[in-house]
């Protein structure tokens, strides 16, 4: 009878971890917002430090001759001299010494950018590994007229044998719906349309009735606590969600009667402030009401929507249930298959990929919480170190799954057609209310298009593996 403690009103509680984990979980399909790892508009900081997995790390040393460095400096300085606008000098006539002194940092950066990337990529290619994340420079010496020396470390996806992956299987449950499931869904629909009407006859409350009550409760041992109170609350006598002590106190009572009830709440009670507490209630019964269920007939079907008859409604319910069960069973089965595959191939995972996946999981969760009303100030108060730690195990498993699916896709020659990609982009454009061409340009510029293509290929690979599982 009180609000449950949530991440919104207690941002430092463990509920934050549970809420973020619930909102951020997105197995395999990881491109729903098509925005990549960052999301503008949420002023929160959960950056991670530069960490590397030593089992996936290589070191690279490059030395570039002084002649090439001097040539690069000359070219960059010449460009700056041509375009620099400095008071007291005509355009293109600024002395080199002034340019070098005025733009020293910028020139040095441009020289590095001009000399290193191509050589670095070539050297990595010669090592025969695929780097991931950003390389970390541990040594760098560069100046005009001297050799450029750089030492960097980077992570890579390790090589491992995929032998036997075709033999990894998990049970594949049936996706057929049962008559019991159909009837349960119809019963739920019927229940949602139930009406509660007052009981006119003079009688006492019995199981199945709804008591309209006003109550006020004092928590034992907490004299200064705000009373637990409510006006005109409906309580189902004998209901599965009704505390037994309330049912015992109310059963047999009549409207106008005042009574007392002592409730000892279990330690795992949903409402945190009542869990494990004893509350003494004063209760007044205002009225008795009865819940009436509608008949499952053509009129009921027409009230629910554009259905011509109850048979039409029942058929639609079957179709909906079949689709929902198929998605649910496939998703759960694929998750079990991924777990079996990652257990069979315990290769080391690049830490930079794990951290990126933690970022993605937290970003999805924070977007969802922001949509639910969580403001920027509450986000700032979150313990991101703790939240990152809570996401780590799931993120690591997801990265391992992604690497395996990429490798299996290569083994199986699974590709993604332009038509399949365009179909996904059209759905994304509708979802984001953005013109398709504008969406393509944006995703191409920020690298999102490549991520979506990779993810769709993984999903296609997962579906191939699922379809092969023995029934």
Tab-separated table of C-alpha atoms in Angstrom:
chain	number	residue	atom	x	y	z
A	1	UNK	CA	0.000	0.000	0.000
A	2	UNK	CA	2.931	2.308	-0.683
A	3	UNK	CA	5.212	3.077	-3.606
A	4	UNK	CA	7.964	0.582	-4.212
A	5	UNK	CA	11.549	1.846	-3.907
A	6	UNK	CA	12.828	2.455	-7.443
A	7	UNK	CA	15.848	3.796	-9.248
A	8	UNK	CA	13.986	7.063	-9.756
A	9	UNK	CA	13.559	7.850	-6.061
A	10	UNK	CA	16.649	6.056	-4.772
A	11	UNK	CA	19.369	6.413	-7.408
A	12	UNK	CA	22.100	4.918	-5.225
A	13	UNK	CA	20.196	1.732	-4.428
A	14	UNK	CA	20.834	-1.696	-5.908
A	15	UNK	CA	17.637	-1.155	-7.888
A	16	UNK	CA	19.757	0.922	-10.263
A	17	UNK	CA	21.787	-2.139	-11.212
A	18	UNK	CA	18.685	-4.272	-11.719
A	19	UNK	CA	16.885	-1.607	-13.739
A	20	UNK	CA	19.849	-0.893	-15.982
A	21	UNK	CA	20.509	-4.571	-16.513
A	22	UNK	CA	16.870	-5.144	-17.413
A	23	UNK	CA	16.720	-2.208	-19.815
A	24	UNK	CA	20.121	-2.746	-21.404
A	25	UNK	CA	19.798	-6.443	-22.182
A	26	UNK	CA	19.544	-6.929	-25.914
A	27	UNK	CA	20.919	-10.340	-26.967
A	28	UNK	CA	22.292	-10.514	-30.520
A	29	UNK	CA	20.106	-7.682	-31.858
A	30	UNK	CA	22.201	-4.711	-30.787
A	31	UNK	CA	21.359	-1.941	-33.233
A	32	UNK	CA	17.818	-0.925	-32.430
A	33	UNK	CA	18.549	2.777	-32.050
A	34	UNK	CA	21.152	2.922	-34.853
A	35	UNK	CA	23.154	5.531	-32.964
A	36	UNK	CA	26.291	3.635	-32.015
A	37	UNK	CA	27.849	3.618	-28.577
A	38	UNK	CA	27.168	7.254	-27.640
A	39	UNK	CA	23.928	9.119	-27.110
A	40	UNK	CA	23.667	12.857	-26.972
A	41	UNK	CA	21.369	14.594	-24.522
A	42	UNK	CA	22.220	12.544	-21.433
A	43	UNK	CA	24.824	14.357	-19.386
A	44	UNK	CA	26.302	11.426	-17.559
A	45	UNK	CA	29.834	10.154	-17.256
A	46	UNK	CA	30.734	6.508	-17.138
A	47	UNK	CA	34.016	6.559	-19.055
A	48	UNK	CA	36.424	3.716	-18.497
A	49	UNK	CA	40.203	3.849	-18.377
A	50	UNK	CA	42.543	2.433	-21.020
A	51	UNK	CA	42.709	-1.236	-20.059
A	52	UNK	CA	44.015	-4.085	-22.194
A	53	UNK	CA	43.906	-7.863	-21.947
A	54	UNK	CA	47.548	-9.043	-22.026
A	55	UNK	CA	46.438	-12.289	-23.729
A	56	UNK	CA	45.156	-10.263	-26.697
A	57	UNK	CA	47.836	-7.568	-26.831
A	58	UNK	CA	50.702	-6.997	-29.262
A	59	UNK	CA	53.439	-4.362	-29.246
A	60	UNK	CA	54.556	-2.515	-32.355
A	61	UNK	CA	57.661	-0.354	-32.759
A	62	UNK	CA	58.117	1.985	-35.742
A	63	UNK	CA	61.174	4.093	-36.601
A	64	UNK	CA	60.927	6.534	-39.482
A	65	UNK	CA	64.150	8.011	-40.920
A	66	UNK	CA	64.997	11.643	-40.217
A	67	UNK	CA	64.905	12.455	-43.947
A	68	UNK	CA	61.227	11.455	-44.200
A	69	UNK	CA	60.388	13.337	-41.025
A	70	UNK	CA	62.063	16.498	-42.310
A	71	UNK	CA	60.257	16.168	-45.628
A	72	UNK	CA	56.914	15.841	-43.812
A	73	UNK	CA	57.691	18.861	-41.621
A	74	UNK	CA	58.579	20.914	-44.681
A	75	UNK	CA	55.329	20.038	-46.417
A	76	UNK	CA	53.171	20.804	-43.366
A	77	UNK	CA	54.969	24.080	-42.603
A	78	UNK	CA	54.586	25.092	-46.235
A	79	UNK	CA	50.822	24.527	-46.064
A	80	UNK	CA	50.534	26.588	-42.885
A	81	UNK	CA	52.669	29.361	-44.386
A	82	UNK	CA	50.470	29.475	-47.474
A	83	UNK	CA	47.215	29.874	-45.553
A	84	UNK	CA	48.193	31.483	-42.227
A	85	UNK	CA	46.845	34.976	-41.498
A	86	UNK	CA	49.050	36.702	-38.939
A	87	UNK	CA	48.845	40.452	-38.234
A	88	UNK	CA	51.876	42.319	-39.576
A	89	UNK	CA	52.573	39.872	-42.409
A	90	UNK	CA	51.187	39.554	-45.904
A	91	UNK	CA	49.455	36.264	-46.801
A	92	UNK	CA	52.042	33.697	-47.872
A	93	UNK	CA	54.967	35.826	-46.650
A	94	UNK	CA	55.088	34.792	-42.970
A	95	UNK	CA	58.621	33.604	-42.063
A	96	UNK	CA	58.965	29.867	-41.411
A	97	UNK	CA	60.378	30.565	-37.943
A	98	UNK	CA	57.211	32.436	-37.003
A	99	UNK	CA	54.994	29.663	-38.408
A	100	UNK	CA	56.917	26.968	-36.524
A	101	UNK	CA	56.749	28.908	-33.268
A	102	UNK	CA	53.082	29.956	-33.620
A	103	UNK	CA	51.722	26.568	-34.724
A	104	UNK	CA	54.233	24.169	-33.142
A	105	UNK	CA	51.653	21.823	-31.600
A	106	UNK	CA	49.404	21.764	-34.660
A	107	UNK	CA	52.335	21.139	-37.030
A	108	UNK	CA	53.626	18.278	-34.883
A	109	UNK	CA	50.180	16.659	-34.865
A	110	UNK	CA	49.789	16.992	-38.639
A	111	UNK	CA	53.228	15.445	-39.197
A	112	UNK	CA	52.329	12.475	-36.972
A	113	UNK	CA	48.954	12.075	-38.679
A	114	UNK	CA	50.650	12.139	-42.063
A	115	UNK	CA	53.406	9.655	-41.262
A	116	UNK	CA	52.006	7.083	-38.837
A	117	UNK	CA	48.545	5.714	-39.821
A	118	UNK	CA	49.487	4.138	-43.149
A	119	UNK	CA	52.740	2.704	-41.771
A	120	UNK	CA	51.013	1.447	-38.641
A	121	UNK	CA	48.275	-0.306	-40.616
A	122	UNK	CA	50.847	-1.900	-42.930
A	123	UNK	CA	52.946	-3.139	-40.000
A	124	UNK	CA	49.866	-4.584	-38.260
A	125	UNK	CA	48.819	-6.298	-41.479
A	126	UNK	CA	52.254	-7.906	-41.709
A	127	UNK	CA	51.764	-9.288	-38.185
A	128	UNK	CA	48.687	-11.138	-39.459
A	129	UNK	CA	46.289	-9.967	-36.744
A	130	UNK	CA	43.100	-7.884	-36.751
A	131	UNK	CA	43.384	-4.962	-34.291
A	132	UNK	CA	40.408	-3.769	-32.259
A	133	UNK	CA	39.943	-0.579	-30.298
A	134	UNK	CA	42.405	2.289	-30.302
A	135	UNK	CA	46.168	1.611	-30.069
A	136	UNK	CA	47.860	3.027	-26.976
A	137	UNK	CA	51.102	4.912	-27.618
A	138	UNK	CA	53.670	4.191	-24.898
A	139	UNK	CA	56.649	5.972	-26.492
A	140	UNK	CA	56.716	8.804	-29.026
A	141	UNK	CA	59.631	10.963	-30.173
A	142	UNK	CA	59.184	13.364	-33.067
A	143	UNK	CA	61.004	16.541	-34.068
A	144	UNK	CA	62.200	18.117	-37.278
A	145	UNK	CA	65.526	16.703	-38.446
A	146	UNK	CA	65.425	13.627	-36.199
A	147	UNK	CA	64.024	10.097	-36.669
A	148	UNK	CA	60.463	9.541	-35.514
A	149	UNK	CA	60.225	6.764	-32.946
A	150	UNK	CA	56.946	5.317	-31.712
A	151	UNK	CA	56.021	2.309	-29.625
A	152	UNK	CA	52.366	1.316	-29.344
A	153	UNK	CA	50.335	-1.565	-27.966
A	154	UNK	CA	47.021	-2.709	-29.337
A	155	UNK	CA	44.500	-5.491	-28.814
A	156	UNK	CA	43.477	-8.021	-31.435
A	157	UNK	CA	40.959	-10.806	-31.841
A	158	UNK	CA	42.905	-14.009	-31.114
A	159	UNK	CA	42.963	-16.909	-33.537
A	160	UNK	CA	41.338	-20.147	-32.364
A	161	UNK	CA	40.089	-23.346	-33.918
A	162	UNK	CA	36.376	-23.675	-34.642
A	163	UNK	CA	36.606	-27.418	-35.094
A	164	UNK	CA	33.401	-29.161	-34.064
A	165	UNK	CA	31.136	-26.123	-33.856
A	166	UNK	CA	28.560	-27.887	-36.034
A	167	UNK	CA	28.171	-30.533	-33.329
A	168	UNK	CA	27.281	-28.093	-30.551
A	169	UNK	CA	23.559	-28.505	-29.890
A	170	UNK	CA	20.980	-27.639	-27.251
A	171	UNK	CA	17.376	-28.833	-26.841
A	172	UNK	CA	14.986	-27.197	-29.291
A	173	UNK	CA	11.536	-26.892	-27.692
A	174	UNK	CA	8.405	-26.937	-29.800
A	175	UNK	CA	6.909	-23.607	-30.790
A	176	UNK	CA	3.429	-25.064	-31.212
A	177	UNK	CA	0.812	-23.432	-28.978
A	178	UNK	CA	-1.500	-25.509	-26.821
A	179	UNK	CA	-5.228	-25.161	-26.292
A	180	UNK	CA	-4.518	-24.359	-22.629
A	181	UNK	CA	-2.367	-21.388	-23.685
A	182	UNK	CA	-5.119	-20.094	-25.980
A	183	UNK	CA	-7.757	-20.380	-23.256
A	184	UNK	CA	-5.468	-18.701	-20.726
A	185	UNK	CA	-4.951	-15.763	-23.096
A	186	UNK	CA	-8.706	-15.447	-23.672
A	187	UNK	CA	-9.271	-15.603	-19.913
A	188	UNK	CA	-6.777	-12.784	-19.454
A	189	UNK	CA	-8.595	-10.701	-22.066
A	190	UNK	CA	-11.885	-11.432	-20.329
A	191	UNK	CA	-10.389	-10.525	-16.974
A	192	UNK	CA	-9.166	-7.181	-18.354
A	193	UNK	CA	-12.767	-6.281	-19.272
A	194	UNK	CA	-14.288	-7.232	-15.925
A	195	UNK	CA	-16.464	-4.652	-14.156
A	196	UNK	CA	-16.825	-4.085	-10.420
A	197	UNK	CA	-20.385	-3.356	-9.319
A	198	UNK	CA	-21.801	-2.610	-5.854
A	199	UNK	CA	-23.619	-5.422	-4.015
A	200	UNK	CA	-27.084	-4.181	-3.087
A	201	UNK	CA	-28.163	-7.004	-0.780
A	202	UNK	CA	-27.552	-6.817	2.966
A	203	UNK	CA	-24.885	-9.395	3.610
A	204	UNK	CA	-21.334	-9.897	4.886
A	205	UNK	CA	-18.113	-10.119	2.889
A	206	UNK	CA	-17.231	-13.560	1.485
A	207	UNK	CA	-14.356	-14.932	-0.598
A	208	UNK	CA	-14.391	-13.430	-4.063
A	209	UNK	CA	-15.930	-10.126	-2.930
A	210	UNK	CA	-14.136	-6.815	-3.158
A	211	UNK	CA	-14.208	-4.703	-0.005
A	212	UNK	CA	-14.072	-0.926	-0.439
A	213	UNK	CA	-12.174	0.241	2.637
A	214	UNK	CA	-10.505	3.215	4.255
A	215	UNK	CA	-7.493	2.313	6.385
A	216	UNK	CA	-4.715	3.767	8.501
A	217	UNK	CA	-1.758	1.743	9.747
A	218	UNK	CA	1.057	2.405	12.230
A	219	UNK	CA	4.374	0.598	11.795
A	220	UNK	CA	5.443	-1.086	15.017
A	221	UNK	CA	8.529	0.501	16.547
A	222	UNK	CA	8.411	3.495	14.182
A	223	UNK	CA	6.284	6.044	16.015
A	224	UNK	CA	7.569	8.929	13.911
A	225	UNK	CA	6.964	7.185	10.600
A	226	UNK	CA	4.237	8.428	8.261
A	227	UNK	CA	1.122	6.255	8.699
A	228	UNK	CA	0.282	3.780	5.948
A	229	UNK	CA	-3.089	5.064	4.806
A	230	UNK	CA	-5.576	4.862	1.995
A	231	UNK	CA	-9.082	6.039	1.032
A	232	UNK	CA	-11.677	3.963	-0.804
A	233	UNK	CA	-9.213	1.189	-1.604
A	234	UNK	CA	-10.503	-2.052	-3.128
A	235	UNK	CA	-9.293	-5.295	-1.509
A	236	UNK	CA	-10.184	-8.713	-2.911
A	237	UNK	CA	-11.241	-11.122	-0.182
A	238	UNK	CA	-9.138	-14.259	-0.548
A	239	UNK	CA	-7.348	-12.803	-3.558
A	240	UNK	CA	-3.877	-14.066	-4.459
A	241	UNK	CA	-2.442	-10.567	-4.047
A	242	UNK	CA	-4.212	-9.862	-0.767
A	243	UNK	CA	-2.287	-10.286	2.475
A	244	UNK	CA	-3.905	-13.160	4.394
A	245	UNK	CA	-4.332	-11.078	7.561
A	246	UNK	CA	-6.550	-8.617	5.656
A	247	UNK	CA	-8.691	-11.425	4.282
A	248	UNK	CA	-9.079	-12.917	7.784
A	249	UNK	CA	-10.028	-9.545	9.281
A	250	UNK	CA	-12.440	-8.505	6.543
A	251	UNK	CA	-14.243	-11.788	5.846
A	252	UNK	CA	-17.635	-11.704	7.536
A	253	UNK	CA	-17.657	-7.918	7.988
A	254	UNK	CA	-20.437	-5.633	6.732
A	255	UNK	CA	-20.453	-2.075	5.342
A	256	UNK	CA	-20.156	0.534	8.097
A	257	UNK	CA	-18.220	-1.811	10.378
A	258	UNK	CA	-14.908	-0.696	11.868
A	259	UNK	CA	-12.294	-3.266	12.721
A	260	UNK	CA	-8.607	-3.749	13.453
A	261	UNK	CA	-6.031	-5.860	11.620
A	262	UNK	CA	-2.441	-6.639	12.512
A	263	UNK	CA	-0.329	-7.530	9.502
A	264	UNK	CA	3.142	-9.091	9.732
A	265	UNK	CA	4.737	-8.558	6.334
A	266	UNK	CA	7.272	-11.121	5.039
A	267	UNK	CA	10.900	-10.032	4.706
A	268	UNK	CA	10.690	-10.312	0.901
A	269	UNK	CA	7.529	-8.205	0.586
A	270	UNK	CA	7.532	-6.128	-2.605
A	271	UNK	CA	7.100	-2.784	-0.844
A	272	UNK	CA	10.501	-2.162	0.735
A	273	UNK	CA	9.315	0.027	3.619
A	274	UNK	CA	6.866	-2.667	4.794
A	275	UNK	CA	9.079	-5.719	4.279
A	276	UNK	CA	9.620	-7.545	7.573
A	277	UNK	CA	7.503	-4.991	9.487
A	278	UNK	CA	4.415	-5.381	11.674
A	279	UNK	CA	1.640	-2.849	11.004
A	280	UNK	CA	-1.459	-2.260	13.127
A	281	UNK	CA	-4.369	-1.122	10.947
A	282	UNK	CA	-7.663	0.575	11.727
A	283	UNK	CA	-10.069	-0.320	8.930
A	284	UNK	CA	-13.536	0.895	7.982
A	285	UNK	CA	-15.598	-1.113	5.523
A	286	UNK	CA	-17.368	1.320	3.184
A	287	UNK	CA	-19.038	-1.046	0.703
A	288	UNK	CA	-19.108	-4.548	-0.792
A	289	UNK	CA	-18.515	-4.906	-4.492
A	290	UNK	CA	-18.620	-7.827	-6.890
A	291	UNK	CA	-16.446	-8.377	-9.919
A	292	UNK	CA	-18.397	-9.429	-13.011
A	293	UNK	CA	-16.782	-11.051	-16.030
A	294	UNK	CA	-18.247	-10.504	-19.522
A	295	UNK	CA	-19.468	-13.372	-21.658
A	296	UNK	CA	-17.061	-14.620	-24.336
A	297	UNK	CA	-19.341	-13.920	-27.298
A	298	UNK	CA	-19.486	-11.864	-30.481
A	299	UNK	CA	-20.322	-8.664	-28.576
A	300	UNK	CA	-17.251	-9.118	-26.405
A	301	UNK	CA	-15.076	-9.546	-29.533
A	302	UNK	CA	-16.494	-6.408	-31.166
A	303	UNK	CA	-15.826	-4.365	-28.021
A	304	UNK	CA	-12.147	-5.328	-28.199
A	305	UNK	CA	-11.618	-4.109	-31.745
A	306	UNK	CA	-12.313	-4.726	-35.419
A	307	UNK	CA	-13.399	-8.344	-35.017
A	308	UNK	CA	-16.477	-9.647	-36.816
A	309	UNK	CA	-17.142	-12.425	-34.309
A	310	UNK	CA	-15.723	-14.269	-31.315
A	311	UNK	CA	-14.342	-16.896	-33.691
A	312	UNK	CA	-12.482	-14.131	-35.516
A	313	UNK	CA	-11.045	-12.894	-32.204
A	314	UNK	CA	-10.021	-16.404	-31.183
A	315	UNK	CA	-8.191	-16.926	-34.474
A	316	UNK	CA	-6.300	-13.658	-34.042
A	317	UNK	CA	-5.388	-14.659	-30.491
A	318	UNK	CA	-3.971	-17.926	-31.795
A	319	UNK	CA	-1.914	-16.116	-34.422
A	320	UNK	CA	-0.611	-13.634	-31.852
A	321	UNK	CA	0.269	-16.390	-29.387
A	322	UNK	CA	2.009	-18.444	-32.068
A	323	UNK	CA	4.139	-15.470	-33.143
A	324	UNK	CA	4.990	-14.513	-29.549
A	325	UNK	CA	5.874	-18.059	-28.556
A	326	UNK	CA	8.016	-18.527	-31.660
A	327	UNK	CA	10.029	-15.373	-30.847
A	328	UNK	CA	10.347	-16.316	-27.198
A	329	UNK	CA	11.398	-19.932	-27.798
A	330	UNK	CA	13.856	-18.971	-30.545
A	331	UNK	CA	15.415	-16.250	-28.407
A	332	UNK	CA	15.806	-18.479	-25.347
A	333	UNK	CA	17.127	-21.380	-27.413
A	334	UNK	CA	19.673	-19.195	-29.199
A	335	UNK	CA	20.863	-17.865	-25.839
A	336	UNK	CA	21.424	-21.432	-24.623
A	337	UNK	CA	23.236	-22.256	-27.867
A	338	UNK	CA	25.478	-19.191	-27.482
A	339	UNK	CA	26.278	-20.250	-23.916
A	340	UNK	CA	27.198	-23.752	-25.120
A	341	UNK	CA	29.421	-22.371	-27.880
A	342	UNK	CA	31.257	-19.933	-25.596
A	343	UNK	CA	31.820	-22.742	-23.099
A	344	UNK	CA	33.352	-24.924	-25.828
A	345	UNK	CA	35.668	-22.157	-27.087
A	346	UNK	CA	37.164	-20.318	-24.059
A	347	UNK	CA	39.371	-17.918	-26.021
A	348	UNK	CA	40.589	-14.640	-24.460
A	349	UNK	CA	38.490	-11.561	-25.217
A	350	UNK	CA	39.919	-8.084	-25.970
A	351	UNK	CA	39.158	-5.837	-23.017
A	352	UNK	CA	38.497	-2.829	-25.249
A	353	UNK	CA	35.566	-4.691	-26.858
A	354	UNK	CA	34.193	-5.628	-23.437
A	355	UNK	CA	34.337	-2.004	-22.316
A	356	UNK	CA	32.631	-0.854	-25.518
A	357	UNK	CA	29.851	-3.370	-24.915
A	358	UNK	CA	29.446	-2.171	-21.330
A	359	UNK	CA	29.126	1.356	-22.738
A	360	UNK	CA	26.454	0.193	-25.165
A	361	UNK	CA	24.503	-1.674	-22.465
A	362	UNK	CA	24.579	1.286	-20.078
A	363	UNK	CA	23.607	3.714	-22.827
A	364	UNK	CA	20.567	1.635	-23.763
A	365	UNK	CA	19.558	1.390	-20.123
A	366	UNK	CA	20.011	5.100	-19.480
A	367	UNK	CA	18.001	6.030	-22.562
A	368	UNK	CA	15.171	3.879	-21.283
A	369	UNK	CA	15.363	5.380	-17.793
A	370	UNK	CA	15.418	8.901	-19.247
A	371	UNK	CA	12.309	8.038	-21.268
A	372	UNK	CA	10.671	6.955	-18.009
A	373	UNK	CA	11.370	10.355	-16.459
A	374	UNK	CA	14.788	10.062	-14.830
A	375	UNK	CA	16.458	13.480	-15.005
A	376	UNK	CA	20.077	14.456	-15.615
A	377	UNK	CA	20.739	15.278	-11.966
A	378	UNK	CA	19.682	11.784	-10.877
A	379	UNK	CA	21.913	10.264	-13.564
A	380	UNK	CA	24.904	12.179	-12.226
A	381	UNK	CA	24.377	10.584	-8.814
A	382	UNK	CA	24.543	7.026	-10.118
A	383	UNK	CA	27.519	4.932	-9.015
A	384	UNK	CA	28.844	4.168	-12.482
A	385	UNK	CA	31.829	2.194	-11.224
A	386	UNK	CA	29.423	-0.203	-9.539
A	387	UNK	CA	27.066	-0.264	-12.510
A	388	UNK	CA	29.935	-0.999	-14.919
A	389	UNK	CA	31.076	-3.868	-12.704
A	390	UNK	CA	27.525	-5.250	-12.645
A	391	UNK	CA	27.391	-5.230	-16.466
A	392	UNK	CA	30.805	-6.776	-17.030
A	393	UNK	CA	29.928	-10.497	-17.028
A	394	UNK	CA	27.025	-10.075	-19.458
A	395	UNK	CA	29.033	-7.750	-21.708
A	396	UNK	CA	31.955	-10.181	-21.848
A	397	UNK	CA	29.624	-13.050	-22.799
A	398	UNK	CA	28.052	-10.935	-25.546
A	399	UNK	CA	31.439	-10.000	-27.016
A	400	UNK	CA	32.488	-13.652	-27.008
A	401	UNK	CA	29.239	-14.535	-28.781
A	402	UNK	CA	29.741	-11.788	-31.389
A	403	UNK	CA	33.276	-13.002	-32.168
A	404	UNK	CA	32.079	-16.599	-32.514
A	405	UNK	CA	29.195	-15.628	-34.799
A	406	UNK	CA	31.557	-13.561	-36.964
A	407	UNK	CA	33.926	-16.514	-37.282
A	408	UNK	CA	31.128	-18.975	-38.043
A	409	UNK	CA	29.668	-16.582	-40.626
A	410	UNK	CA	33.057	-16.644	-42.347
A	411	UNK	CA	33.225	-20.435	-42.236
A	412	UNK	CA	29.695	-20.694	-43.638
A	413	UNK	CA	30.157	-17.925	-46.226
A	414	UNK	CA	27.093	-16.170	-44.822
A	415	UNK	CA	26.639	-12.730	-46.363
A	416	UNK	CA	24.095	-9.953	-46.120
A	417	UNK	CA	22.424	-8.713	-49.273
A	418	UNK	CA	21.801	-5.050	-50.023
A	419	UNK	CA	18.076	-5.826	-49.981
A	420	UNK	CA	18.282	-7.212	-46.438
A	421	UNK	CA	20.195	-4.149	-45.254
A	422	UNK	CA	17.788	-1.768	-46.994
A	423	UNK	CA	14.819	-3.488	-45.346
A	424	UNK	CA	16.339	-2.901	-41.909
A	425	UNK	CA	17.166	0.713	-42.730
A	426	UNK	CA	13.623	1.349	-43.915
A	427	UNK	CA	12.294	0.084	-40.581
A	428	UNK	CA	14.818	2.279	-38.758
A	429	UNK	CA	13.799	5.321	-40.815
A	430	UNK	CA	10.140	4.764	-39.926
A	431	UNK	CA	11.053	4.283	-36.257
A	432	UNK	CA	13.177	7.442	-36.097
A	433	UNK	CA	10.885	9.448	-38.415
A	434	UNK	CA	13.907	10.336	-40.498
A	435	UNK	CA	14.109	10.308	-44.313
A	436	UNK	CA	15.808	7.116	-45.506
A	437	UNK	CA	18.490	8.925	-47.520
A	438	UNK	CA	19.345	11.206	-44.580
A	439	UNK	CA	19.560	8.194	-42.267
A	440	UNK	CA	21.944	6.423	-44.651
A	441	UNK	CA	24.204	9.487	-44.856
A	442	UNK	CA	24.299	9.874	-41.074
A	443	UNK	CA	24.994	6.195	-40.434
A	444	UNK	CA	27.698	6.101	-43.110
A	445	UNK	CA	29.464	9.107	-41.584
A	446	UNK	CA	29.417	7.845	-37.983
A	447	UNK	CA	30.187	4.199	-38.785
A	448	UNK	CA	26.723	3.031	-37.800
A	449	UNK	CA	26.012	1.447	-41.173
A	450	UNK	CA	28.940	-0.954	-40.837
A	451	UNK	CA	27.828	-1.877	-37.307
A	452	UNK	CA	24.293	-2.590	-38.469
A	453	UNK	CA	25.569	-4.728	-41.347
A	454	UNK	CA	27.759	-6.722	-38.948
A	455	UNK	CA	24.914	-7.213	-36.505
A	456	UNK	CA	22.432	-8.329	-39.153
A	457	UNK	CA	24.994	-10.830	-40.414
A	458	UNK	CA	25.345	-12.191	-36.878
A	459	UNK	CA	21.578	-12.525	-36.546
A	460	UNK	CA	21.425	-14.342	-39.869
A	461	UNK	CA	24.191	-16.682	-38.700
A	462	UNK	CA	22.388	-17.332	-35.414
A	463	UNK	CA	19.211	-18.205	-37.325
A	464	UNK	CA	21.137	-20.653	-39.540
A	465	UNK	CA	22.514	-22.402	-36.442
A	466	UNK	CA	19.080	-22.443	-34.803
A	467	UNK	CA	17.394	-23.946	-37.856
A	468	UNK	CA	19.948	-26.776	-37.856
A	469	UNK	CA	19.228	-27.835	-34.276
A	470	UNK	CA	17.538	-31.216	-34.074
A	471	UNK	CA	13.881	-30.911	-33.102
